[in-house]
mmCIF file of C-alpha atoms in Angstrom:
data_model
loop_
_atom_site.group_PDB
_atom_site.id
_atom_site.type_symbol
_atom_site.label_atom_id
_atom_site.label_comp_id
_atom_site.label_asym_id
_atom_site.label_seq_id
_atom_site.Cartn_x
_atom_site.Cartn_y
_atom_site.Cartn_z
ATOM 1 C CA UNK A 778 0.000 0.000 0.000
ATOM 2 C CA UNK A 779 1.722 3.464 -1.352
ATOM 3 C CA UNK A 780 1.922 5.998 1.302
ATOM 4 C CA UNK A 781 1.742 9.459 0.054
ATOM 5 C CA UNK A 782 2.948 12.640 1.755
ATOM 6 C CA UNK A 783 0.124 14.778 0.221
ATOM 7 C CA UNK A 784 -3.137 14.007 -1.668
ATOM 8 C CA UNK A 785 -5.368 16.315 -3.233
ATOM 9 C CA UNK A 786 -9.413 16.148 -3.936
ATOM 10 C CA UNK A 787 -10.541 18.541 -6.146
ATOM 11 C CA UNK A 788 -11.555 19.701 -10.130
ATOM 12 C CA UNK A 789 -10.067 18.013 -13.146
ATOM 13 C CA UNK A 790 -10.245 21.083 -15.181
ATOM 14 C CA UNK A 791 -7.800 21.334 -18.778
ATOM 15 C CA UNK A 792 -6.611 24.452 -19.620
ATOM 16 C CA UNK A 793 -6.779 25.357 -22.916
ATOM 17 C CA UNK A 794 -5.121 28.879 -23.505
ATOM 18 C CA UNK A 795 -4.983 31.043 -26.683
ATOM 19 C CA UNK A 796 -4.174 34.314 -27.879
ATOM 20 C CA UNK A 797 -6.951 36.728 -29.073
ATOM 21 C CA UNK A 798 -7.477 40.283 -29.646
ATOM 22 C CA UNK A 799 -10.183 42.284 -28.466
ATOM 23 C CA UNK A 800 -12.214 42.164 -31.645
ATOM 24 C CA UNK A 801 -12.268 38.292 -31.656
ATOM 25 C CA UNK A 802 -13.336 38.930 -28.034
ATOM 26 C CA UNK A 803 -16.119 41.056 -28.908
ATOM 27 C CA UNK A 804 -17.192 38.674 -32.130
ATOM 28 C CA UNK A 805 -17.695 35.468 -29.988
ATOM 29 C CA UNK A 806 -19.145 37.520 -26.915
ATOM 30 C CA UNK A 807 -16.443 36.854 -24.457
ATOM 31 C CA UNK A 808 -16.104 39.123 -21.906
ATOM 32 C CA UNK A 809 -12.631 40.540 -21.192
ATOM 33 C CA UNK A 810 -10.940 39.925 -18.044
ATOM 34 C CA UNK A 811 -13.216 37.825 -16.114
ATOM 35 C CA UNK A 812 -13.710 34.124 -15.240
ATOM 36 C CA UNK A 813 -17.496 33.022 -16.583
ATOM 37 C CA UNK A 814 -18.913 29.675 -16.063
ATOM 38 C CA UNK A 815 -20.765 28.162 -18.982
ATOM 39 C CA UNK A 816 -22.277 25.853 -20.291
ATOM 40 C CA UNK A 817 -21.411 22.469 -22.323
ATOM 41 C CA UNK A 818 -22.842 23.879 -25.959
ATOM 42 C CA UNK A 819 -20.788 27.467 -25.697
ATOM 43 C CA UNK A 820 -17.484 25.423 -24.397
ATOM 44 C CA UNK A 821 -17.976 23.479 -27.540
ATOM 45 C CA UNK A 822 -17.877 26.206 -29.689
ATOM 46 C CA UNK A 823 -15.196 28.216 -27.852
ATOM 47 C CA UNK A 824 -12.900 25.697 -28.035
ATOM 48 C CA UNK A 825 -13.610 25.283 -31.802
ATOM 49 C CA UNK A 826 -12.757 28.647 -32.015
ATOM 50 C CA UNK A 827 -9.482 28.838 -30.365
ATOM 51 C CA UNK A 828 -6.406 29.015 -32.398
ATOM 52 C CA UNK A 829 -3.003 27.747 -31.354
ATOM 53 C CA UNK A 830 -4.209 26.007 -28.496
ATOM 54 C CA UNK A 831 -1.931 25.289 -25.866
ATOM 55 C CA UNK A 832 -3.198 23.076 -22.931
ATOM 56 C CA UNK A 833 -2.284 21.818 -19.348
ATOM 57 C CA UNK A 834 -3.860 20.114 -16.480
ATOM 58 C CA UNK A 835 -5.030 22.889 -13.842
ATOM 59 C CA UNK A 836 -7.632 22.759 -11.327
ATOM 60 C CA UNK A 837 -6.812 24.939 -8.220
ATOM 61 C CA UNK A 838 -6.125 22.044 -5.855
ATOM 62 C CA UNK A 839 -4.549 19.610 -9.009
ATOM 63 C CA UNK A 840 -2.307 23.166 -9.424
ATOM 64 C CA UNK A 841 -1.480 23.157 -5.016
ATOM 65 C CA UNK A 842 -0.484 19.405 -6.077
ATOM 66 C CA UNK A 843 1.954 19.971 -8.832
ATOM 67 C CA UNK A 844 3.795 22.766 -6.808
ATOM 68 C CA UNK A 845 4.285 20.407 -3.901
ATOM 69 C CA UNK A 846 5.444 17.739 -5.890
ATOM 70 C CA UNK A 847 8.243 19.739 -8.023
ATOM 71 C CA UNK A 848 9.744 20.266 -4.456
ATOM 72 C CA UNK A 849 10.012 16.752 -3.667
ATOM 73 C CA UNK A 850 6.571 15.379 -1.941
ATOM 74 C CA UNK A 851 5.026 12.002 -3.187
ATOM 75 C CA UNK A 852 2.152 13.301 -4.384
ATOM 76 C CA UNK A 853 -1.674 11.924 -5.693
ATOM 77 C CA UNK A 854 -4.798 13.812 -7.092
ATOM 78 C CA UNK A 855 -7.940 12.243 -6.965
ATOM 79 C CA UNK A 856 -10.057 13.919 -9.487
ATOM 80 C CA UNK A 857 -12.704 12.752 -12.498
ATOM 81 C CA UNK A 858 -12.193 12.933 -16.268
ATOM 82 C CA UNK A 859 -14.074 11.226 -19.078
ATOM 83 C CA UNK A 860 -12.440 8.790 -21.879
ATOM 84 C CA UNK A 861 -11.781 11.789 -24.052
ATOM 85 C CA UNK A 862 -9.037 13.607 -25.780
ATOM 86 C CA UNK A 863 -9.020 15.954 -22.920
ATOM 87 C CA UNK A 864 -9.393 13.200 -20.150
ATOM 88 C CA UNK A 865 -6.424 11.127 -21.599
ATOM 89 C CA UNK A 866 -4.651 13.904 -21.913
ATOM 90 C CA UNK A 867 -5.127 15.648 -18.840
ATOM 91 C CA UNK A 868 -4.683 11.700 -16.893
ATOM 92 C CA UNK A 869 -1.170 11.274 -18.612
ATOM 93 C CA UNK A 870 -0.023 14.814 -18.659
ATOM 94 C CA UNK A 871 -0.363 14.472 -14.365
ATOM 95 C CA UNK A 872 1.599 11.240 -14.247
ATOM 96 C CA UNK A 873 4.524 12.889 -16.450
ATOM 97 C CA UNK A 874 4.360 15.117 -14.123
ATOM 98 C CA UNK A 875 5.451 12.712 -11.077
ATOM 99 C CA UNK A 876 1.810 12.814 -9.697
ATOM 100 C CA UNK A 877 -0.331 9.440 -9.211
ATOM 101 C CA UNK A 878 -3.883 10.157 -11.183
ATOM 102 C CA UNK A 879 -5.524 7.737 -9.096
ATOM 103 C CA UNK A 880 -8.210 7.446 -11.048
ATOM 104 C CA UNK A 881 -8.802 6.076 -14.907
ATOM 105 C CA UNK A 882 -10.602 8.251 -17.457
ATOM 106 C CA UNK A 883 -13.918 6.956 -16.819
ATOM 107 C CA UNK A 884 -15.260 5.355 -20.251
ATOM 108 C CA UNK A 885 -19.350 6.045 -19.784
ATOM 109 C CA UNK A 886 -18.554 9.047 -18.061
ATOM 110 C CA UNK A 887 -22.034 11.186 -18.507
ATOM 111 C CA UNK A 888 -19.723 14.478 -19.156
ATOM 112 C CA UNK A 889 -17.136 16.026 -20.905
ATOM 113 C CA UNK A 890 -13.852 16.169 -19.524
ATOM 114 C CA UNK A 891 -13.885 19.709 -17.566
ATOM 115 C CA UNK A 892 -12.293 22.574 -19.844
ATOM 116 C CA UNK A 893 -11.652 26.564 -18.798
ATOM 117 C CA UNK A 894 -10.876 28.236 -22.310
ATOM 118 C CA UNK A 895 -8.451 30.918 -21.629
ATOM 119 C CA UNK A 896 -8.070 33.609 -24.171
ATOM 120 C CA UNK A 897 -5.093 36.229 -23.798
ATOM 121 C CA UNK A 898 -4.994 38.996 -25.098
ATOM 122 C CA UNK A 899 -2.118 41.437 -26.160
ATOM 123 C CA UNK A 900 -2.316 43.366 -23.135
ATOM 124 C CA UNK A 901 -1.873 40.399 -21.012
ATOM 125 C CA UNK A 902 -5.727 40.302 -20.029
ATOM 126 C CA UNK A 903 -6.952 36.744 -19.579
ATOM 127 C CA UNK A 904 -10.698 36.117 -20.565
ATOM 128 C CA UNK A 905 -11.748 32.335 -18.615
ATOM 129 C CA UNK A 906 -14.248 30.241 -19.345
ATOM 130 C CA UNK A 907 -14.911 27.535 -17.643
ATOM 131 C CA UNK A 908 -16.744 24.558 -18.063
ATOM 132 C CA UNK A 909 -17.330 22.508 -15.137
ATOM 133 C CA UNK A 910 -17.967 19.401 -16.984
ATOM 134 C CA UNK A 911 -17.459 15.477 -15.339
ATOM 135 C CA UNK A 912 -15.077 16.518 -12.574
ATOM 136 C CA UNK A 913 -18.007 18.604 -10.655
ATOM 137 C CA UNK A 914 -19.614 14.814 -10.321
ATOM 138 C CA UNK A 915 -16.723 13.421 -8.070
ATOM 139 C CA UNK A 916 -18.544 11.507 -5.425
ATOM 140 C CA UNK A 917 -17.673 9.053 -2.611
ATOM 141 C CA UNK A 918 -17.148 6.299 -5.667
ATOM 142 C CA UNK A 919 -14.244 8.395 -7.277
ATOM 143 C CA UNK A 920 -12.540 8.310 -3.579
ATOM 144 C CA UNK A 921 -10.279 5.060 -2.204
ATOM 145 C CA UNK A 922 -10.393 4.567 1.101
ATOM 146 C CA UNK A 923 -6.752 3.022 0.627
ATOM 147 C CA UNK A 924 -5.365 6.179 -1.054
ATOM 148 C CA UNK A 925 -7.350 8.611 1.456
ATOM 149 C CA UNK A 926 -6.040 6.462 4.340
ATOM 150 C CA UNK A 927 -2.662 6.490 3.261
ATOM 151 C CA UNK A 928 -1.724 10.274 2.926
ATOM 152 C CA UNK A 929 0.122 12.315 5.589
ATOM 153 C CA UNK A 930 -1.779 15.397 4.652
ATOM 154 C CA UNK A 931 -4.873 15.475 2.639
ATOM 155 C CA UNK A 932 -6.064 18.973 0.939
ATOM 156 C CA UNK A 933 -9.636 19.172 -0.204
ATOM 157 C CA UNK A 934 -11.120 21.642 -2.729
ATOM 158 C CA UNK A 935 -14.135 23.825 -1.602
ATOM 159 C CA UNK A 936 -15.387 24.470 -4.858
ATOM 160 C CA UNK A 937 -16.798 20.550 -4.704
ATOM 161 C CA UNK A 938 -18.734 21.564 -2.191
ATOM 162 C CA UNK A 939 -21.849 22.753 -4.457
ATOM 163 C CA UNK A 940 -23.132 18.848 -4.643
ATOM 164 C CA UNK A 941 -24.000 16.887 -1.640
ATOM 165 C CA UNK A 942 -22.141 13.908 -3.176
ATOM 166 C CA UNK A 943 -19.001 16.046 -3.202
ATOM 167 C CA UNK A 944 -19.841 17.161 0.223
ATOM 168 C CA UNK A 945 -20.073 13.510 1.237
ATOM 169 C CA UNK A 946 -17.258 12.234 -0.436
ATOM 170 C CA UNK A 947 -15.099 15.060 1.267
ATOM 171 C CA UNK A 948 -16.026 14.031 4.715
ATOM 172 C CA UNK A 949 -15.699 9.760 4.198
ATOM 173 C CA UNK A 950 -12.059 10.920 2.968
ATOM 174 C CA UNK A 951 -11.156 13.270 6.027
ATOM 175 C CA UNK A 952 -12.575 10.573 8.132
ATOM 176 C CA UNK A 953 -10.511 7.783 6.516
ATOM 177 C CA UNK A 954 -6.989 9.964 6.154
ATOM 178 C CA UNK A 955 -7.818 11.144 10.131
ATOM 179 C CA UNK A 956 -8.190 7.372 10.576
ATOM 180 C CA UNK A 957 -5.278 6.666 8.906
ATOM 181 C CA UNK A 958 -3.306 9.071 11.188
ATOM 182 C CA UNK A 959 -2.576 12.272 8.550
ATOM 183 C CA UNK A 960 -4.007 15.416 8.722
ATOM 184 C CA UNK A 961 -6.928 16.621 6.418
ATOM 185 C CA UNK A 962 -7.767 20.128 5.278
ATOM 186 C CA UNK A 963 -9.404 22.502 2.805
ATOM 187 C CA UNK A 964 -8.674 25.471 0.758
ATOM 188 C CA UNK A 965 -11.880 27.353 1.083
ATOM 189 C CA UNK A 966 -11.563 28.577 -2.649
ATOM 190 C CA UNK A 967 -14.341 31.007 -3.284
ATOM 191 C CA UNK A 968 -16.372 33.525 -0.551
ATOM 192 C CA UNK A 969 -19.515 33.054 -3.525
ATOM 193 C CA UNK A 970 -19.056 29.428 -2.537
ATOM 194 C CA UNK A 971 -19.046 29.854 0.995
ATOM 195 C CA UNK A 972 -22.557 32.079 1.106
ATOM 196 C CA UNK A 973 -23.720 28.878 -0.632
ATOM 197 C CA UNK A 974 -22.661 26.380 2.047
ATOM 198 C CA UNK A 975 -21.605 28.553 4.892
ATOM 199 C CA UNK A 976 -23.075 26.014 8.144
ATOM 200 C CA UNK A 977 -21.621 22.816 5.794
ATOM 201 C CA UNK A 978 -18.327 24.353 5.415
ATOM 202 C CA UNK A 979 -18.377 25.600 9.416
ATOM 203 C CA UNK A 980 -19.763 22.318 10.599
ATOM 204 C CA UNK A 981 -16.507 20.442 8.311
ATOM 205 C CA UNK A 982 -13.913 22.550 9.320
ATOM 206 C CA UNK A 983 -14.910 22.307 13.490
ATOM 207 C CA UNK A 984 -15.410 18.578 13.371
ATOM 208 C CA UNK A 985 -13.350 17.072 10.964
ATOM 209 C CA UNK A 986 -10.180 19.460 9.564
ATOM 210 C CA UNK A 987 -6.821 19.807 11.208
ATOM 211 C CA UNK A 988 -6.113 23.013 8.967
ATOM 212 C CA UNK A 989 -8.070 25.987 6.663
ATOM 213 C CA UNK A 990 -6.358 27.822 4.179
ATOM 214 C CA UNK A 991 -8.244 30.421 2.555
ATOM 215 C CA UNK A 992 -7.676 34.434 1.855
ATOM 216 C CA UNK A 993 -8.746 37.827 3.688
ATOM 217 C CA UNK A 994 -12.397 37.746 2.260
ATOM 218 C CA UNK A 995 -12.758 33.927 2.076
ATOM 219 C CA UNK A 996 -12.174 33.736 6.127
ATOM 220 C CA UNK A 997 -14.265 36.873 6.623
ATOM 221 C CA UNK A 998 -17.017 35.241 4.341
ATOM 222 C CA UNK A 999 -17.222 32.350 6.697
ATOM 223 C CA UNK A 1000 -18.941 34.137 9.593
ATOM 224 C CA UNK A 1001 -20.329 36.839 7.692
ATOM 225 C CA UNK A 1002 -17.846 39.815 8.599
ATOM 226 C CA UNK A 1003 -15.809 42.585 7.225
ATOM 227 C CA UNK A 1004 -13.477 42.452 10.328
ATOM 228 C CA UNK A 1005 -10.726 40.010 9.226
ATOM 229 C CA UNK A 1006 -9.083 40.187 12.697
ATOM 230 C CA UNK A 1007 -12.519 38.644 14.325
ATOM 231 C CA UNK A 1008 -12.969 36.229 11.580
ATOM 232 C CA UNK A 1009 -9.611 34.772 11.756
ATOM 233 C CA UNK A 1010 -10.273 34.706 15.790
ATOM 234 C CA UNK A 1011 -13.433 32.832 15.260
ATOM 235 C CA UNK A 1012 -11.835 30.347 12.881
ATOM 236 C CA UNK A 1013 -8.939 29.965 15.098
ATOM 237 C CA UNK A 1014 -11.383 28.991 17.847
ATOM 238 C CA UNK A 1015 -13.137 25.717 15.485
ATOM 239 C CA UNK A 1016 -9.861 24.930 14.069
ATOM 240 C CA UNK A 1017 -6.520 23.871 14.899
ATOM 241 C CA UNK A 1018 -4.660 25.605 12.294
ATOM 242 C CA UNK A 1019 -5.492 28.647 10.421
ATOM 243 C CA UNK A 1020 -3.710 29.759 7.322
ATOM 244 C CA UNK A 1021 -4.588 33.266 6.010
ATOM 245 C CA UNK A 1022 -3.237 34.881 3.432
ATOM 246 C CA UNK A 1023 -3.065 38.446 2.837
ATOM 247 C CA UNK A 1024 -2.079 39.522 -0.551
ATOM 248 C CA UNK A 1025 0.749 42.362 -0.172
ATOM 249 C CA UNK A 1026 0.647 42.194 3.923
ATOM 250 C CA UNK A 1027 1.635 38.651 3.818
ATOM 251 C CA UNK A 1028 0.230 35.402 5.380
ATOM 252 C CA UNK A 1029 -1.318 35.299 9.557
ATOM 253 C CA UNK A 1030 -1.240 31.742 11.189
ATOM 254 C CA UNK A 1031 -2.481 30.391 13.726
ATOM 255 C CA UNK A 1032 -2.419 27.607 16.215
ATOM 256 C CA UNK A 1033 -3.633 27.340 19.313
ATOM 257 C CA UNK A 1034 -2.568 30.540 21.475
ATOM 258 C CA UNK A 1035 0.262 31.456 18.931
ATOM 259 C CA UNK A 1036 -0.074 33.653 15.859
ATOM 260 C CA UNK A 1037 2.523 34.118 13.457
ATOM 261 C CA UNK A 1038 2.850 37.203 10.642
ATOM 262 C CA UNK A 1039 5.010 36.647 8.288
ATOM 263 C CA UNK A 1040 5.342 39.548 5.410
ATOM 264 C CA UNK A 1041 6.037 39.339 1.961
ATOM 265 C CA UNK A 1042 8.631 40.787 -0.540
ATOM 266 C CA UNK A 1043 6.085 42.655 -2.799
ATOM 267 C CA UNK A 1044 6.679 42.303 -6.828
ATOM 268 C CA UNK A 1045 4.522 43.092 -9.609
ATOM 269 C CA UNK A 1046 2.532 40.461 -11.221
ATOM 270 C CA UNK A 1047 2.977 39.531 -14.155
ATOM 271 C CA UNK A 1048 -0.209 37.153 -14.018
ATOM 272 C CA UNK A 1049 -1.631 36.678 -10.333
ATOM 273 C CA UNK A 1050 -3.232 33.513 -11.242
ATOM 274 C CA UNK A 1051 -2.107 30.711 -8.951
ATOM 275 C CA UNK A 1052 -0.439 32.300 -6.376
ATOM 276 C CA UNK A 1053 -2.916 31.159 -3.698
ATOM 277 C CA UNK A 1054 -2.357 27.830 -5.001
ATOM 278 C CA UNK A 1055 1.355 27.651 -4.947
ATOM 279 C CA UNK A 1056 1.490 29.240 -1.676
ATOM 280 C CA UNK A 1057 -0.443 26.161 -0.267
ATOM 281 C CA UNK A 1058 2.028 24.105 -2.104
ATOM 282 C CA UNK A 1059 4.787 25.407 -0.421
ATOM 283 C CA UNK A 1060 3.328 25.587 2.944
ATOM 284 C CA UNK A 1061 1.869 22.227 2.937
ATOM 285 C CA UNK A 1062 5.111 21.142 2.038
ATOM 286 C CA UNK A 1063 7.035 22.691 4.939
ATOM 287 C CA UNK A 1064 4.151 21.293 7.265
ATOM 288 C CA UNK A 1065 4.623 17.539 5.604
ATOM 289 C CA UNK A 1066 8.717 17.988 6.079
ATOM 290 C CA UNK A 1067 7.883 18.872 9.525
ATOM 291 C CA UNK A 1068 9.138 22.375 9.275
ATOM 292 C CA UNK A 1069 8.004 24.683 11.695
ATOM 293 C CA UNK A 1070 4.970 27.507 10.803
ATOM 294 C CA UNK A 1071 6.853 30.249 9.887
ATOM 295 C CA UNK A 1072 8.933 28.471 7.943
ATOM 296 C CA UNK A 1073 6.324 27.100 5.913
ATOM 297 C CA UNK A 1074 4.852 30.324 5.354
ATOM 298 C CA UNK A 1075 7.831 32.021 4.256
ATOM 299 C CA UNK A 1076 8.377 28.005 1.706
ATOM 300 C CA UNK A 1077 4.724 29.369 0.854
ATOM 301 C CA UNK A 1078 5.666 33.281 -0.260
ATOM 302 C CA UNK A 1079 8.565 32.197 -2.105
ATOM 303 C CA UNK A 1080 6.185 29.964 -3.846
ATOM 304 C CA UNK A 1081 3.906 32.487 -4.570
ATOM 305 C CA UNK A 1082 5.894 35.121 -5.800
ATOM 306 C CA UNK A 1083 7.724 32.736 -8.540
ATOM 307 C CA UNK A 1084 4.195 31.678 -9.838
ATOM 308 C CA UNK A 1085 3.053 35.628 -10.014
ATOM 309 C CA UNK A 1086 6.065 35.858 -12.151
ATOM 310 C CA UNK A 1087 5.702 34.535 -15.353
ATOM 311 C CA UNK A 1088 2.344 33.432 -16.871
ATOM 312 C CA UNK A 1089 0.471 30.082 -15.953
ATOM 313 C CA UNK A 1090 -0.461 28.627 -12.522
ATOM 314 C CA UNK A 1091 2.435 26.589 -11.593
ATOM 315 C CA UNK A 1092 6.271 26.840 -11.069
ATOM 316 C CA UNK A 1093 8.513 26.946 -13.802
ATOM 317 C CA UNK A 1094 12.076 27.435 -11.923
ATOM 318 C CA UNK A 1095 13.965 24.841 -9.913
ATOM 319 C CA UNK A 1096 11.960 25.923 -6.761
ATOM 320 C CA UNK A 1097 14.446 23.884 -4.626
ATOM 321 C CA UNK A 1098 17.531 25.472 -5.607
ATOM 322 C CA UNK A 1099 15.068 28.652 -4.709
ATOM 323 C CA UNK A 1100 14.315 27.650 -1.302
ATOM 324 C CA UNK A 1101 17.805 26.739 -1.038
ATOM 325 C CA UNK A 1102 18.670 29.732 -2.081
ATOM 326 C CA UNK A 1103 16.752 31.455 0.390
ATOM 327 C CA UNK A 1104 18.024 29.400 3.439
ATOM 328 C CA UNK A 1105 14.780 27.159 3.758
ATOM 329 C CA UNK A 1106 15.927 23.846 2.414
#
């Protein structure tokens, strides 16, 4: 039975990124800038429309995955793809990648493999849409009780939280990587998707997560505040470990009676997207090295800064010579 130092739940989404100018934009009725969810007959005839497509496996928590994994962690995703072009694809692309897709394309899947069209313009604007697709159906049958029981650290994905079977299948695997001994814990990934399942999400993380990671208005979103210091404080008090992250002021956390702040060397973007993700990735892998907190945070900001550096949502240097680099490894 393979032990694994960190396994992810969450979306099986392919990118699929092209260049576009704004009258293209305008012709197909994309709006500029924005993600959009849509549906399965306008993903169709986006990604007809795309020239020059480039693709890679994303997914917020699938992206969290890949970052930890470059630095060294044994590594699984557990996520749901169709027998497609885009499921076999997106299945082998995450197994070159060193990560175990633990599950197979699924042949009679009843959905497309999950697609966000990304169109980028000349001015660096990046116009998403997403199609949610098969991977939104992951349910307590995608999830093995041998591969939840056998990870160190387990990091869910809150977006799965807007179907019950999601919900369900997130708690049997918290319960059976708890059981196992690891530690389980979510990324609360949207504040939208919070005010959707605010008491499921509150009753998950105080009964059944060693750790939360989410941002300023993800934590405040949880209990319905604009003060982020009393939101954290009320997380703090259901949770064992609270990870917030703060954009330009850097990343609080907290466990128990101690609170750490630990700042961040402030660059400008050149594309923000996946910097939450990678700083995850780099803190959950000082926490499953058994680093202390502020180490991992400061693992996390240099992981987040080298993602906000180039375009695409994960790392493209050697991120341990980085940390190396830095002193942390």
């Amino acid at each position: 039975m393979k032990t694994y130092d960190l396994v992810g739940i969450g979306n099986a989404v392919v990118d699929v990124i092209s260049q576009a100018d704004d009258s293209f934009l305008d012709h197909m009725g994309i709006e500029k800038g924005i993600m959009q969810l849509i549906e399965r007959d306008r993903a169709e005839v986006l990604y007809d429309a795309m020239n020059g497509r480039v693709q890679t496996p994303g997914g917020s928590v699938a992206n969290t995955i890949a970052g930890a994994g470059a630095l060294g962690l044994a590594t699984a995703f557990i996520g749901r793809v169709h027998d497609d072009a885009l499921g076999r694809f997106y299945a082998s692309a995450m197994t070159d990648n060193g990560i175990d897709f633990t599950n197979p394309p699924i042949a009679d899947g009843e959905l497309p493999t999950s697609r966000s069209m990304i169109f980028v313009s000349p001015d660096g604007e990046r116009s998403m849409n997403t199609y949610l697709g098969i991977s939104s159906e992951l349910s307590s049958d995608d999830v093995s009780s041998d591969v939840a029981g056998n990870a160190k650290i387990m990091f869910l994905e809150g977006y799965l939280f807007d179907k019950d079977k999601g919900k369900t299948a997130f708690l049997e695997a918290a319960r059976d990587c708890r059981k196992g001994g690891g530690k389980t814990g979510i990324a609360i990934s949207d504040p939208f998707c919070v005010e959707r399942h605010r008491a499921d999400f509150l009753k998950l993380i105080e009964h059944d997560l060693d750790y939360v990671i989410g941002n300023e208005a993800e934590i405040c979103s949880l209990f319905e505040t604009d003060d982020v210091e009393a939101a954290i404080a009320k997380t703090a008090a259901i949770c064992p470990l609270v990870i917030c992250t703060r954009s330009g002021d850097g990343v609080s956390v907290i466990s128990g009676d101690t609170r750490i702040d630990v700042p961040v060397e402030k660059i400008v973007p050149v594309d923000a997207t996946g910097a939450g993700d990678q700083f995850a990735a780099g803190f959950l892998f000082g926490l499953a090295s058994g680093r202390d907190l502020e180490t991992c945070a400061k693992i996390g900001n240099i992981c987040a800064r080298e993602v906000i550096s180039h375009i695409g949502p994960r790392p493209e240097a050697d991120m341990p010579a980085l940390l190396r680099g830095a002193g942390l490894l």
